[in-house]
Structure formats: structure tokens, C-alpha cells
Amino acid sequence: MTVLERLSSGPVYLICGGIITFVAVVCVVFLVRAWRMGKAIGMDPQKMKQAVTASATFSVLPSVGILLGVIALSGSLGVPWPWLRLSVIGALHYETQVAAAAAEQVGLAELSGSLMTPQAFATIALLMSLCIMWGMILSTLFNSRYLKRLRGKSADAPEGAKKQGGFGDLAMSAMFVGMVSAYIGSYIGDFVSGAGKLAFAGSWTPLAVAAVSAAVMGLLTWLAEKKNLRWLDSFSIAGSMLVGMLAAVLIGK
Amino acid sequence: MENREQQLQQYMRGTHRLGRLVSVVTLVLLLGAPFLIGAYLGAMPDLGAVARGFVAVGLVWTVSSVVEFLVYTPMLGAGGSYLAFITGNLINMKIPCAINAKDMVGAKSGTTENEIISTLSIATSSLVTILVLALGVALLTPLRPVLQSETLAPAFANVVPALFGAMGYKYYRQNLRLAAVPLVIMSILFIFVPSLTSSTSMMIIPSGAIAIGLAWLEYRRHIKEGRV
């Protein structure tokens, strides 16, 4: 049995599957607690249901994208470990980069299943866990104090502002606008200067995909608002993404 | 009213207790798993290589984690952020997902409603990912050729542009002026310093800071005009 075969064997599945099951149970516990609390304080169950439905449909396509990360890493690390990493704590853009850097540190010429040794795997796996755990540590140590501090600050805001969510609400939307702008800006930059400064010969696919996705989102929003098809709201992001991704297939042909 | 307040306080205390507990347990499990799998394979991690690797790549991610914690915790509230930091995939899924749910039901940041909606959203999103990955792993053999087909490759390589295109429309139409400035500045930066595209996630910080600065100016103006 090769190292790669042993990495996809029953005991490794059991270890990784057990941790994933634990995290799934944690999610269910948080979900049920929040739902009960929402009902107890008089929130509209319809709104809560809408949030759950929209989040579920929203997450399907990105999850399939994440599954590709599992497939990509399975050739060098077996199936269960990438499955665990990308189900819990990991991030698609992070895992491959850290795994490759870790392989270099243990002396592998490249991240490859045929070169993998038991010690190389254990070292790579530990480094992958170690590098990305800080969000969880900070959350454990400071979440409560940090939020209390922010709440204290918002309590000083004018009464009218508090009722409308205050500056905090505007700041959150602005932060998100900043996030989207950074990504869209990077697609524009990649197209204009990706193949040489101001050459306009870089990849235009991400920009076109974003534009198609935005156009479909515009259409679905119009249908929901003007034609009173409110049910579309829960599926508009997922639907727009799907059409955007289809556009990428057509462009790629 | 007092009863509601008490219930809320109890809920928040419980959320923090539970959040801290499950974060520590998950941390122990994730750090313990490489040793456990190593024991099964008959080898332990090379701690010297781990230390060298951490200095080489881990420090960058540590800085990034601090920024993520500071920026995303207020967006997600207590329950949502504990869950998000445990389940990961923040930028490409959890944050847009929670923001979308919050906007859909009209919840305001920092309110109890937002805390509940954000927790529901992140928990649901995490469960969907766990389910999709579990199904995908179970059906890996028949799915592999489909998912790795050359035809579908561009679609899966463009999940994030598709996501930010749709979300961009939603946010840009709310406040075009606020959106235009960071977009123009970021585009110029990426055009004239193309190497920045490899660190787009770090560029969220200056871009977000510009947008927040503009939002603050607008907010102050509205207060002066008595519109808030």
C-alpha cells in the first residue's frame, strides 16, 4: 500500500470524518439556538426562513467550487485530509498555497503524491492547521470584549442614528463595497495590464463573468421589485452566479 | 420588556461560552489530527520544518487573520463570527452570504436581529458546504471527470468573479458615488502595479478604508442636515 493509498484509507477517513461531524453538530446547535431566540424575541419566522433559504441556495455553487479544491489536493494529500481542511476552517485560496510551501520546507521537490512520505504528510498537515488557526484563537480570546467595546461606542451615537443602525450599518456596507471594488479592480487591472502594462491583452474572462452576473442580478432584481416576484430574492445571487459561470464556459470555448 | 432583555443577555452569554468552548475543541482536534494520522502512518511531524514553514508562510497569514478578525467580527456578530472562524472560506462565501441574508430581511448592523440572522446564515452556509463536500467525496469517482472536464473548468475558475459581479450590482446601485471612488482607485492601482493582483485579499483593507472614509463623510453631512 503506498502512502497516498494509506492517506485515503478507512482510519484516516474516520479521523477526518469525525472532526467534520463534530463541526456539523456545532452548526446545528448554533442554528437551533438562534432560531429559538429569534422566535422568543418576536422575530418574523418568515424572515428567518428566508435567511436560511437564501443562505442555502447562495452556498451551493461556491461549495462545488470548494469541492474542486478537494479534488485538486487529493492527488498529493489523499482525499480525507483536503476534505477536512476545506470543510472546516480552511479557505480555497489558502490551502494549496500553504501545502505547496510546506512541501518545500520538508524537502519535497513538489507537492506530489508519488513523492509523499509519512513524515512529510504529517509535517505538511500540521503546518496547514497551524498557519490558519489565528482567527479562531483571536475569536476565542477577544470576540466578547471586542463586540462589547464596539457596542459601547455605538451607544454614544445620536438616538435617531441608533434606530437606523447608525454609522455601523453604513460602515459595514461600505466595507463590503470596498471588498467588491478590490476584486473588480483586480479584474480590470488584470485585463489592462496582465499581459504587459497597458497592453489590454490580459484575461478578460473574470471581468466579463462579473459583468454578466451583475446584468442577470439587475434583471432578477427588476423582476422581484417591479413585477412583484419577491420569491426570486432568495435565488437571485445563486441564479446570477450560475449564468455568469455559464458565460465563462462559452467564453472559454 | 425586562424579561426580553434578560433572555437576550442570557443568549449572548451562552453564545460566547459555547463559541469559546467549541473553538478550543476544534483547535485541539485540528492540531491533534496530524499527530494521530502520523501515528497511524508510523511517523511524527518534523517540528523544525514546521517552525521554518511557519516563518516562511505562516506569518503572512497571521497578519491576515488579525485583519479578518477585526473587520469581519462586527459584520457577523458573536454567533456568526465564532462559526465563520471555525468553518472558514470567509471572503469567498461566508461574508457575502451573511451580508446578503442581512440585507434581504433588512436587519441593521449591531442589532439583535442581525445577530440572529447572521448566525442562521453562517450555520446554514457551513452545513451546505459540509453536505456538498461529503456528497462530492462519496461520489468522487463518478464526479471527478465531470468536475475536472476541460469544458467546465472556466466556470469553476470564475466562481468568485460571478459572486462579486452579482453582489457588486446589489451594492453599487445603493450608492454609486460611494462605490465609484474605491473602484476607480483600485483599478488604477491594479493597472499600474499589476503584481498586486496576487494579493487582492490584502487590498481589501485600503479599498474598504476608502469606502468607510467616504461613508463617514456622507454620514456627518446627513447628521448636519438633520437627515439621520
Short mmCIF file of C-alpha atoms in Angstrom, two decimals:
data_model
loop_
_atom_site.label_atom_id
_atom_site.label_comp_id
_atom_site.label_asym_id
_atom_site.label_seq_id
_atom_site.Cartn_x
_atom_site.Cartn_y
_atom_site.Cartn_z
CA MET A 1 0.00 0.00 0.00
CA THR A 2 1.50 3.39 -0.99
CA VAL A 3 1.45 6.41 1.33
CA LEU A 4 -1.23 8.02 -0.84
CA GLU A 5 -3.41 4.91 -0.61
CA ARG A 6 -2.98 4.84 3.17
CA LEU A 7 -3.93 8.53 3.29
CA SER A 8 -7.28 7.59 1.71
CA SER A 9 -7.87 4.56 3.92
CA GLY A 10 -10.62 3.90 6.50
CA PRO A 11 -8.79 5.12 9.65
CA VAL A 12 -7.91 8.48 8.06
CA TYR A 13 -11.49 8.88 6.83
CA LEU A 14 -12.65 8.09 10.37
CA ILE A 15 -10.40 10.74 11.97
CA CYS A 16 -11.29 13.46 9.44
CA GLY A 17 -14.97 12.48 9.18
CA GLY A 18 -15.26 12.54 12.97
CA ILE A 19 -13.99 16.14 13.17
CA ILE A 20 -16.29 17.22 10.31
CA THR A 21 -19.25 15.59 12.07
CA PHE A 22 -18.37 17.47 15.26
CA VAL A 23 -18.35 20.79 13.38
CA ALA A 24 -21.65 19.92 11.65
CA VAL A 25 -23.22 19.29 15.06
CA VAL A 26 -21.86 22.65 16.29
CA CYS A 27 -23.50 24.38 13.29
CA VAL A 28 -26.84 22.67 14.01
CA VAL A 29 -26.64 23.72 17.69
CA PHE A 30 -25.96 27.38 16.74
CA LEU A 31 -28.72 27.26 14.13
CA VAL A 32 -31.33 25.88 16.53
CA ARG A 33 -30.33 28.29 19.35
CA ALA A 34 -30.55 31.30 17.01
CA TRP A 35 -33.88 30.17 15.57
CA ARG A 36 -35.38 29.67 19.05
CA MET A 37 -34.05 33.01 20.25
CA GLY A 38 -35.41 34.76 17.16
CA LYS A 39 -38.85 33.32 17.83
CA ALA A 40 -38.64 34.15 21.54
CA ILE A 41 -37.93 37.84 20.85
CA GLY A 42 -40.74 38.04 18.31
CA MET A 43 -38.84 37.97 15.00
CA ASP A 44 -40.91 37.09 11.97
CA PRO A 45 -40.36 33.32 11.29
CA GLN A 46 -40.90 34.05 7.61
CA LYS A 47 -37.87 36.37 7.61
CA MET A 48 -35.75 33.76 9.39
CA LYS A 49 -36.87 31.14 6.90
CA GLN A 50 -35.97 33.47 4.05
CA ALA A 51 -32.48 33.99 5.52
CA VAL A 52 -31.95 30.22 5.78
CA THR A 53 -33.26 29.52 2.25
CA ALA A 54 -31.23 32.34 0.69
CA SER A 55 -28.07 31.25 2.51
CA ALA A 56 -28.55 27.64 1.43
CA THR A 57 -29.04 28.46 -2.26
CA PHE A 58 -26.25 31.04 -2.09
CA SER A 59 -23.77 28.46 -0.79
CA VAL A 60 -24.30 25.61 -3.25
CA LEU A 61 -22.22 26.91 -6.18
CA PRO A 62 -19.26 28.19 -4.14
CA SER A 63 -19.31 24.83 -2.32
CA VAL A 64 -18.98 22.98 -5.63
CA GLY A 65 -16.02 25.27 -6.35
CA ILE A 66 -14.52 24.28 -2.99
CA LEU A 67 -15.07 20.61 -3.86
CA LEU A 68 -12.72 21.18 -6.79
CA GLY A 69 -10.10 22.22 -4.25
CA VAL A 70 -10.56 18.87 -2.51
CA ILE A 71 -10.12 17.07 -5.83
CA ALA A 72 -7.05 19.14 -6.69
CA LEU A 73 -5.34 18.39 -3.38
CA SER A 74 -6.42 14.74 -3.23
CA GLY A 75 -3.75 13.77 -5.75
CA SER A 76 -0.99 14.66 -3.28
CA LEU A 77 -2.59 14.51 0.19
CA GLY A 78 -5.25 11.80 -0.26
CA VAL A 79 -8.98 12.56 -0.08
CA PRO A 80 -9.86 12.78 3.65
CA TRP A 81 -7.36 15.50 4.70
CA PRO A 82 -8.31 18.06 1.99
CA TRP A 83 -11.96 17.15 2.69
CA LEU A 84 -11.45 18.06 6.35
CA ARG A 85 -9.41 21.19 5.61
CA LEU A 86 -11.94 22.63 3.19
CA SER A 87 -14.99 21.66 5.27
CA VAL A 88 -13.54 23.16 8.46
CA ILE A 89 -11.54 26.39 8.88
CA GLY A 90 -9.78 26.21 5.51
CA ALA A 91 -10.08 28.53 2.56
CA LEU A 92 -9.79 27.56 -1.06
CA HIS A 93 -7.07 30.10 -1.91
CA TYR A 94 -5.08 29.29 1.23
CA GLU A 95 -4.81 25.51 1.27
CA THR A 96 -2.94 24.91 -1.97
CA GLN A 97 -0.51 27.75 -1.31
CA VAL A 98 0.37 26.61 2.23
CA ALA A 99 0.50 22.93 1.25
CA ALA A 100 2.97 23.74 -1.54
CA ALA A 101 5.11 25.94 0.76
CA ALA A 102 5.06 23.24 3.44
CA ALA A 103 6.15 20.61 0.90
CA GLU A 104 9.12 22.81 0.06
CA GLN A 105 10.08 23.05 3.75
CA VAL A 106 10.09 19.26 4.17
CA GLY A 107 12.37 18.89 1.17
CA LEU A 108 9.90 17.65 -1.45
CA ALA A 109 10.66 18.87 -4.96
CA GLU A 110 6.92 19.49 -5.41
CA LEU A 111 3.60 18.71 -3.74
CA SER A 112 3.11 15.29 -5.26
CA GLY A 113 1.53 12.01 -4.19
CA SER A 114 4.36 9.95 -5.59
CA LEU A 115 6.96 11.85 -3.52
CA MET A 116 4.90 11.88 -0.31
CA THR A 117 6.33 10.21 2.80
CA PRO A 118 4.52 9.65 6.13
CA GLN A 119 6.62 12.30 7.89
CA ALA A 120 6.24 14.78 5.04
CA PHE A 121 2.47 14.38 5.20
CA ALA A 122 2.31 14.78 9.00
CA THR A 123 4.50 17.91 8.77
CA ILE A 124 2.52 19.46 5.91
CA ALA A 125 -0.79 18.69 7.66
CA LEU A 126 0.38 20.27 10.93
CA LEU A 127 1.66 23.38 9.17
CA MET A 128 -1.64 23.75 7.29
CA SER A 129 -3.52 23.64 10.61
CA LEU A 130 -1.09 25.93 12.40
CA CYS A 131 -0.99 28.73 9.84
CA ILE A 132 -4.71 29.41 9.67
CA MET A 133 -5.80 28.93 13.28
CA TRP A 134 -5.33 32.55 14.39
CA GLY A 135 -8.83 33.73 13.53
CA MET A 136 -10.21 31.05 15.83
CA ILE A 137 -7.74 31.91 18.61
CA LEU A 138 -8.48 35.63 18.38
CA SER A 139 -12.18 34.87 18.35
CA THR A 140 -11.85 32.71 21.47
CA LEU A 141 -9.83 35.33 23.34
CA PHE A 142 -11.32 38.63 22.22
CA ASN A 143 -14.72 38.20 20.49
CA SER A 144 -16.79 39.12 23.53
CA ARG A 145 -14.63 42.08 24.61
CA TYR A 146 -14.27 43.43 21.06
CA LEU A 147 -18.01 43.39 20.38
CA LYS A 148 -18.76 44.92 23.80
CA ARG A 149 -16.35 47.72 23.04
CA LEU A 150 -17.93 48.39 19.65
CA ARG A 151 -21.41 48.31 21.19
CA GLY A 152 -20.23 50.81 23.80
CA LYS A 153 -19.12 53.17 21.03
CA SER A 154 -22.37 52.85 19.09
CA ALA A 155 -24.28 53.58 22.30
CA ASP A 156 -22.80 57.12 22.12
CA ALA A 157 -24.37 57.73 18.69
CA PRO A 158 -27.40 60.04 18.34
CA GLU A 159 -30.76 58.38 19.10
CA GLY A 160 -32.00 58.72 15.51
CA ALA A 161 -28.84 57.18 14.18
CA LYS A 162 -29.13 54.18 16.51
CA LYS A 163 -32.66 53.42 15.32
CA GLN A 164 -31.43 53.33 11.74
CA GLY A 165 -28.48 51.12 12.55
CA GLY A 166 -26.21 54.19 12.94
CA PHE A 167 -22.88 54.62 11.21
CA GLY A 168 -22.05 50.97 11.99
CA ASP A 169 -24.55 49.82 9.38
CA LEU A 170 -23.23 52.22 6.77
CA ALA A 171 -19.64 51.25 7.62
CA MET A 172 -20.40 47.55 7.12
CA SER A 173 -21.97 48.23 3.70
CA ALA A 174 -19.00 50.48 2.83
CA MET A 175 -16.53 47.77 3.86
CA PHE A 176 -18.33 45.37 1.57
CA VAL A 177 -18.30 47.91 -1.27
CA GLY A 178 -14.53 48.19 -0.67
CA MET A 179 -14.16 44.41 -0.83
CA VAL A 180 -16.09 44.12 -4.10
CA SER A 181 -14.18 47.11 -5.56
CA ALA A 182 -10.83 45.48 -4.75
CA TYR A 183 -11.83 42.33 -6.65
CA ILE A 184 -13.48 44.07 -9.62
CA GLY A 185 -10.49 46.47 -9.76
CA SER A 186 -8.15 43.46 -9.89
CA TYR A 187 -10.10 42.02 -12.86
CA ILE A 188 -9.87 45.36 -14.67
CA GLY A 189 -6.15 45.60 -13.85
CA ASP A 190 -5.57 42.03 -15.00
CA PHE A 191 -7.25 42.71 -18.34
CA VAL A 192 -5.49 46.03 -18.97
CA SER A 193 -2.01 45.18 -17.69
CA GLY A 194 -1.99 41.41 -17.06
CA ALA A 195 -0.02 40.72 -20.24
CA GLY A 196 2.17 43.82 -20.14
CA LYS A 197 1.49 47.29 -18.75
CA LEU A 198 -1.44 48.92 -20.62
CA ALA A 199 -1.31 46.18 -23.29
CA PHE A 200 -5.06 45.42 -22.96
CA ALA A 201 -4.23 41.79 -23.70
CA GLY A 202 -4.76 40.13 -20.33
CA SER A 203 -7.59 37.77 -19.43
CA TRP A 204 -10.97 39.41 -19.82
CA THR A 205 -12.97 36.36 -18.70
CA PRO A 206 -13.30 37.33 -14.98
CA LEU A 207 -14.40 40.84 -15.97
CA ALA A 208 -16.96 39.51 -18.47
CA VAL A 209 -18.22 36.93 -15.93
CA ALA A 210 -18.65 39.65 -13.30
CA ALA A 211 -20.48 41.86 -15.86
CA VAL A 212 -22.84 39.05 -16.96
CA SER A 213 -23.51 38.09 -13.36
CA ALA A 214 -24.24 41.74 -12.48
CA ALA A 215 -26.56 42.11 -15.50
CA VAL A 216 -28.54 38.99 -14.55
CA MET A 217 -28.70 40.23 -10.97
CA GLY A 218 -30.10 43.51 -12.31
CA LEU A 219 -32.75 41.65 -14.30
CA LEU A 220 -33.76 39.44 -11.37
CA THR A 221 -33.91 42.44 -9.03
CA TRP A 222 -36.10 44.26 -11.54
CA LEU A 223 -38.44 41.24 -11.78
CA ALA A 224 -38.60 40.96 -7.98
CA GLU A 225 -39.24 44.66 -7.43
CA LYS A 226 -41.33 45.73 -10.42
CA LYS A 227 -43.15 42.51 -11.24
CA ASN A 228 -43.61 41.64 -7.58
CA LEU A 229 -41.83 38.28 -7.90
CA ARG A 230 -40.42 38.53 -4.37
CA TRP A 231 -39.66 34.81 -4.17
CA LEU A 232 -36.85 35.44 -6.68
CA ASP A 233 -34.89 37.30 -3.98
CA SER A 234 -33.81 34.05 -2.33
CA PHE A 235 -32.36 32.70 -5.56
CA SER A 236 -31.13 35.83 -7.32
CA ILE A 237 -27.46 35.60 -6.26
CA ALA A 238 -27.23 31.87 -6.98
CA GLY A 239 -29.03 32.32 -10.34
CA SER A 240 -26.82 35.24 -11.35
CA MET A 241 -23.69 33.30 -10.46
CA LEU A 242 -24.85 30.31 -12.44
CA VAL A 243 -25.42 32.38 -15.60
CA GLY A 244 -22.08 34.18 -15.03
CA MET A 245 -20.29 30.84 -14.76
CA LEU A 246 -22.06 29.59 -17.91
CA ALA A 247 -20.77 32.69 -19.67
CA ALA A 248 -17.25 31.66 -18.63
CA VAL A 249 -17.80 28.27 -20.30
CA LEU A 250 -18.95 29.97 -23.51
CA ILE A 251 -16.02 32.39 -23.47
CA GLY A 252 -13.63 29.51 -22.79
CA LYS A 253 -14.78 27.63 -25.90
CA MET B 1 -39.53 44.11 28.26
CA GLU B 2 -37.18 43.32 31.13
CA ASN B 3 -37.77 39.63 30.54
CA ARG B 4 -36.77 40.06 26.86
CA GLU B 5 -33.62 41.89 27.88
CA GLN B 6 -32.75 39.12 30.33
CA GLN B 7 -33.37 36.47 27.68
CA LEU B 8 -31.10 38.32 25.27
CA GLN B 9 -28.31 38.69 27.80
CA GLN B 10 -28.57 35.02 28.67
CA TYR B 11 -28.46 34.12 24.98
CA MET B 12 -25.39 36.23 24.36
CA ARG B 13 -23.58 34.85 27.42
CA GLY B 14 -24.44 31.32 26.23
CA THR B 15 -23.24 32.11 22.70
CA HIS B 16 -19.86 33.35 23.95
CA ARG B 17 -19.44 30.38 26.31
CA LEU B 18 -20.38 27.90 23.59
CA GLY B 19 -18.35 29.72 20.94
CA ARG B 20 -15.20 29.71 23.06
CA LEU B 21 -15.65 26.07 24.04
CA VAL B 22 -16.21 24.74 20.51
CA SER B 23 -13.39 26.91 19.12
CA VAL B 24 -10.94 25.43 21.63
CA VAL B 25 -12.17 21.88 20.99
CA THR B 26 -11.94 22.36 17.19
CA LEU B 27 -8.45 23.81 17.59
CA VAL B 28 -7.29 20.81 19.62
CA LEU B 29 -8.86 18.41 17.10
CA LEU B 30 -7.26 20.14 14.11
CA LEU B 31 -3.82 20.31 15.68
CA GLY B 32 -4.14 16.77 17.05
CA ALA B 33 -5.24 15.19 13.75
CA PRO B 34 -1.79 15.38 12.03
CA PHE B 35 -0.23 13.60 15.02
CA LEU B 36 -3.00 10.99 15.04
CA ILE B 37 -2.74 10.34 11.30
CA GLY B 38 1.07 10.43 11.64
CA ALA B 39 0.85 7.74 14.36
CA TYR B 40 -1.26 5.62 12.01
CA LEU B 41 1.30 6.10 9.21
CA GLY B 42 4.20 5.48 11.61
CA ALA B 43 5.81 8.96 11.56
CA MET B 44 5.53 12.18 13.53
CA PRO B 45 5.68 15.74 12.11
CA ASP B 46 9.14 17.29 11.74
CA LEU B 47 8.71 20.19 14.18
CA GLY B 48 11.81 22.01 12.88
CA ALA B 49 10.34 22.04 9.37
CA VAL B 50 7.00 23.17 10.80
CA ALA B 51 8.74 26.11 12.52
CA ARG B 52 10.64 27.05 9.34
CA GLY B 53 7.47 26.74 7.26
CA PHE B 54 5.58 28.89 9.74
CA VAL B 55 8.16 31.66 9.45
CA ALA B 56 8.08 31.37 5.64
CA VAL B 57 4.32 31.39 5.08
CA GLY B 58 2.50 31.42 8.42
CA LEU B 59 3.40 34.98 9.45
CA VAL B 60 1.64 36.46 6.43
CA TRP B 61 -1.48 34.51 7.27
CA THR B 62 -1.24 35.57 10.92
CA VAL B 63 -1.39 39.24 9.90
CA SER B 64 -4.23 38.43 7.53
CA SER B 65 -6.09 36.61 10.35
CA VAL B 66 -5.81 39.62 12.67
CA VAL B 67 -7.26 41.88 9.97
CA GLU B 68 -10.03 39.37 9.22
CA PHE B 69 -10.90 39.18 12.91
CA LEU B 70 -11.05 42.97 13.31
CA VAL B 71 -13.04 43.56 10.12
CA TYR B 72 -15.43 40.63 9.99
CA THR B 73 -16.39 40.18 13.66
CA PRO B 74 -18.55 43.34 13.73
CA MET B 75 -20.12 42.33 10.40
CA LEU B 76 -21.09 38.88 11.62
CA GLY B 77 -21.89 39.41 15.30
CA ALA B 78 -20.91 36.95 18.04
CA GLY B 79 -22.50 33.64 16.94
CA GLY B 80 -21.81 34.20 13.26
CA SER B 81 -18.14 35.05 13.78
CA TYR B 82 -17.40 32.09 16.08
CA LEU B 83 -18.90 29.80 13.43
CA ALA B 84 -17.25 31.58 10.50
CA PHE B 85 -13.77 31.37 12.01
CA ILE B 86 -14.31 27.66 12.70
CA THR B 87 -15.67 26.81 9.25
CA GLY B 88 -13.51 29.12 7.10
CA ASN B 89 -13.99 30.25 3.48
CA LEU B 90 -14.83 33.74 4.71
CA ILE B 91 -14.22 36.04 1.75
CA ASN B 92 -15.41 33.70 -0.99
CA MET B 93 -18.56 32.60 0.81
CA LYS B 94 -19.44 33.30 4.46
CA ILE B 95 -19.18 37.10 4.45
CA PRO B 96 -21.15 37.70 1.21
CA CYS B 97 -23.67 35.07 2.31
CA ALA B 98 -24.32 36.69 5.71
CA ILE B 99 -24.43 40.20 4.22
CA ASN B 100 -26.92 39.02 1.60
CA ALA B 101 -29.18 37.44 4.24
CA LYS B 102 -28.95 40.54 6.44
CA ASP B 103 -29.94 42.83 3.58
CA MET B 104 -32.71 40.55 2.42
CA VAL B 105 -34.51 40.73 5.75
CA GLY B 106 -33.49 44.35 6.38
CA ALA B 107 -31.54 43.72 9.60
CA LYS B 108 -29.33 46.56 10.85
CA SER B 109 -25.72 46.02 11.97
CA GLY B 110 -25.18 45.66 15.69
CA THR B 111 -28.82 44.78 16.40
CA THR B 112 -30.14 41.56 17.93
CA GLU B 113 -31.94 40.81 14.67
CA ASN B 114 -28.62 40.97 12.81
CA GLU B 115 -27.01 38.69 15.39
CA ILE B 116 -29.75 36.07 14.85
CA ILE B 117 -29.86 36.35 11.04
CA SER B 118 -26.08 36.25 10.73
CA THR B 119 -25.86 33.11 12.90
CA LEU B 120 -28.64 31.42 10.92
CA SER B 121 -26.94 32.35 7.66
CA ILE B 122 -23.40 31.20 8.56
CA ALA B 123 -24.67 27.98 10.16
CA THR B 124 -26.77 27.17 7.09
CA SER B 125 -23.97 28.04 4.69
CA SER B 126 -21.48 25.88 6.63
CA LEU B 127 -23.90 22.94 6.69
CA VAL B 128 -24.48 23.23 2.93
CA THR B 129 -20.70 23.20 2.31
CA ILE B 130 -20.23 20.21 4.62
CA LEU B 131 -23.07 18.39 2.84
CA VAL B 132 -21.87 19.24 -0.69
CA LEU B 133 -18.30 18.19 0.14
CA ALA B 134 -19.47 14.99 1.84
CA LEU B 135 -21.62 14.10 -1.19
CA GLY B 136 -18.79 15.08 -3.51
CA VAL B 137 -16.29 12.91 -1.63
CA ALA B 138 -18.75 9.98 -1.55
CA LEU B 139 -19.33 10.32 -5.31
CA LEU B 140 -15.76 11.30 -6.14
CA THR B 141 -15.15 8.59 -8.71
CA PRO B 142 -18.15 9.38 -10.98
CA LEU B 143 -17.93 13.14 -10.33
CA ARG B 144 -14.21 13.63 -10.92
CA PRO B 145 -14.33 13.52 -14.76
CA VAL B 146 -17.33 15.88 -14.86
CA LEU B 147 -15.92 18.43 -12.42
CA GLN B 148 -12.47 18.29 -13.94
CA SER B 149 -13.67 18.39 -17.54
CA GLU B 150 -12.00 21.00 -19.71
CA THR B 151 -15.40 22.38 -20.73
CA LEU B 152 -16.44 23.20 -17.16
CA ALA B 153 -13.00 24.35 -15.99
CA PRO B 154 -13.59 28.08 -16.84
CA ALA B 155 -16.88 28.01 -14.90
CA PHE B 156 -15.26 26.79 -11.69
CA ALA B 157 -12.27 29.08 -12.16
CA ASN B 158 -14.68 32.03 -12.15
CA VAL B 159 -16.86 31.38 -9.10
CA VAL B 160 -15.50 34.44 -7.28
CA PRO B 161 -15.95 36.91 -10.21
CA ALA B 162 -19.52 35.59 -10.63
CA LEU B 163 -20.16 36.11 -6.92
CA PHE B 164 -18.69 39.62 -6.77
CA GLY B 165 -20.42 40.64 -10.01
CA ALA B 166 -23.84 39.82 -8.53
CA MET B 167 -23.03 41.31 -5.13
CA GLY B 168 -21.42 44.33 -6.80
CA TYR B 169 -24.64 45.17 -8.65
CA LYS B 170 -26.57 44.95 -5.40
CA TYR B 171 -24.26 47.29 -3.50
CA TYR B 172 -23.20 49.67 -6.24
CA ARG B 173 -26.80 50.57 -7.10
CA GLN B 174 -27.43 51.55 -3.46
CA ASN B 175 -24.74 54.20 -3.53
CA LEU B 176 -22.97 54.72 -6.83
CA ARG B 177 -20.87 57.63 -5.59
CA LEU B 178 -19.55 55.65 -2.64
CA ALA B 179 -18.73 52.71 -4.93
CA ALA B 180 -17.13 54.67 -7.78
CA VAL B 181 -14.20 56.13 -5.84
CA PRO B 182 -12.72 52.88 -4.41
CA LEU B 183 -13.40 51.11 -7.72
CA VAL B 184 -11.54 53.75 -9.75
CA ILE B 185 -8.63 53.92 -7.26
CA MET B 186 -8.31 50.13 -7.09
CA SER B 187 -8.50 49.79 -10.90
CA ILE B 188 -5.73 52.38 -11.34
CA LEU B 189 -3.58 50.66 -8.72
CA PHE B 190 -4.00 47.23 -10.31
CA ILE B 191 -3.39 48.64 -13.80
CA PHE B 192 -0.14 50.38 -12.86
CA VAL B 193 1.08 47.80 -10.32
CA PRO B 194 -0.09 44.51 -11.93
CA SER B 195 1.78 42.40 -9.34
CA LEU B 196 -0.81 43.49 -6.77
CA THR B 197 -3.34 41.05 -8.27
CA SER B 198 -1.62 38.25 -6.36
CA SER B 199 -2.52 39.96 -3.07
CA THR B 200 -6.05 41.12 -3.82
CA SER B 201 -7.32 39.91 -0.45
CA MET B 202 -4.89 42.31 1.27
CA MET B 203 -6.04 45.18 -0.98
CA ILE B 204 -9.49 44.87 0.60
CA ILE B 205 -8.11 46.81 3.57
CA PRO B 206 -7.19 50.09 1.78
CA SER B 207 -10.21 49.77 -0.50
CA GLY B 208 -12.52 49.24 2.49
CA ALA B 209 -10.85 52.10 4.37
CA ILE B 210 -11.51 54.49 1.44
CA ALA B 211 -15.17 53.40 1.25
CA ILE B 212 -15.62 53.72 5.03
CA GLY B 213 -13.97 57.16 4.99
CA LEU B 214 -16.37 58.35 2.29
CA ALA B 215 -19.33 56.80 4.12
CA TRP B 216 -18.28 58.65 7.28
CA LEU B 217 -18.18 61.99 5.43
CA GLU B 218 -21.62 61.32 3.99
CA TYR B 219 -22.95 60.30 7.39
CA ARG B 220 -21.62 63.50 9.00
CA ARG B 221 -23.22 65.57 6.25
CA HIS B 222 -26.57 63.83 6.79
CA ILE B 223 -26.36 64.47 10.54
CA LYS B 224 -25.64 68.16 9.92
CA GLU B 225 -28.60 68.35 7.53
CA GLY B 226 -30.75 66.57 10.13
CA ARG B 227 -31.49 63.66 7.79
CA VAL B 228 -30.31 60.99 10.28
#
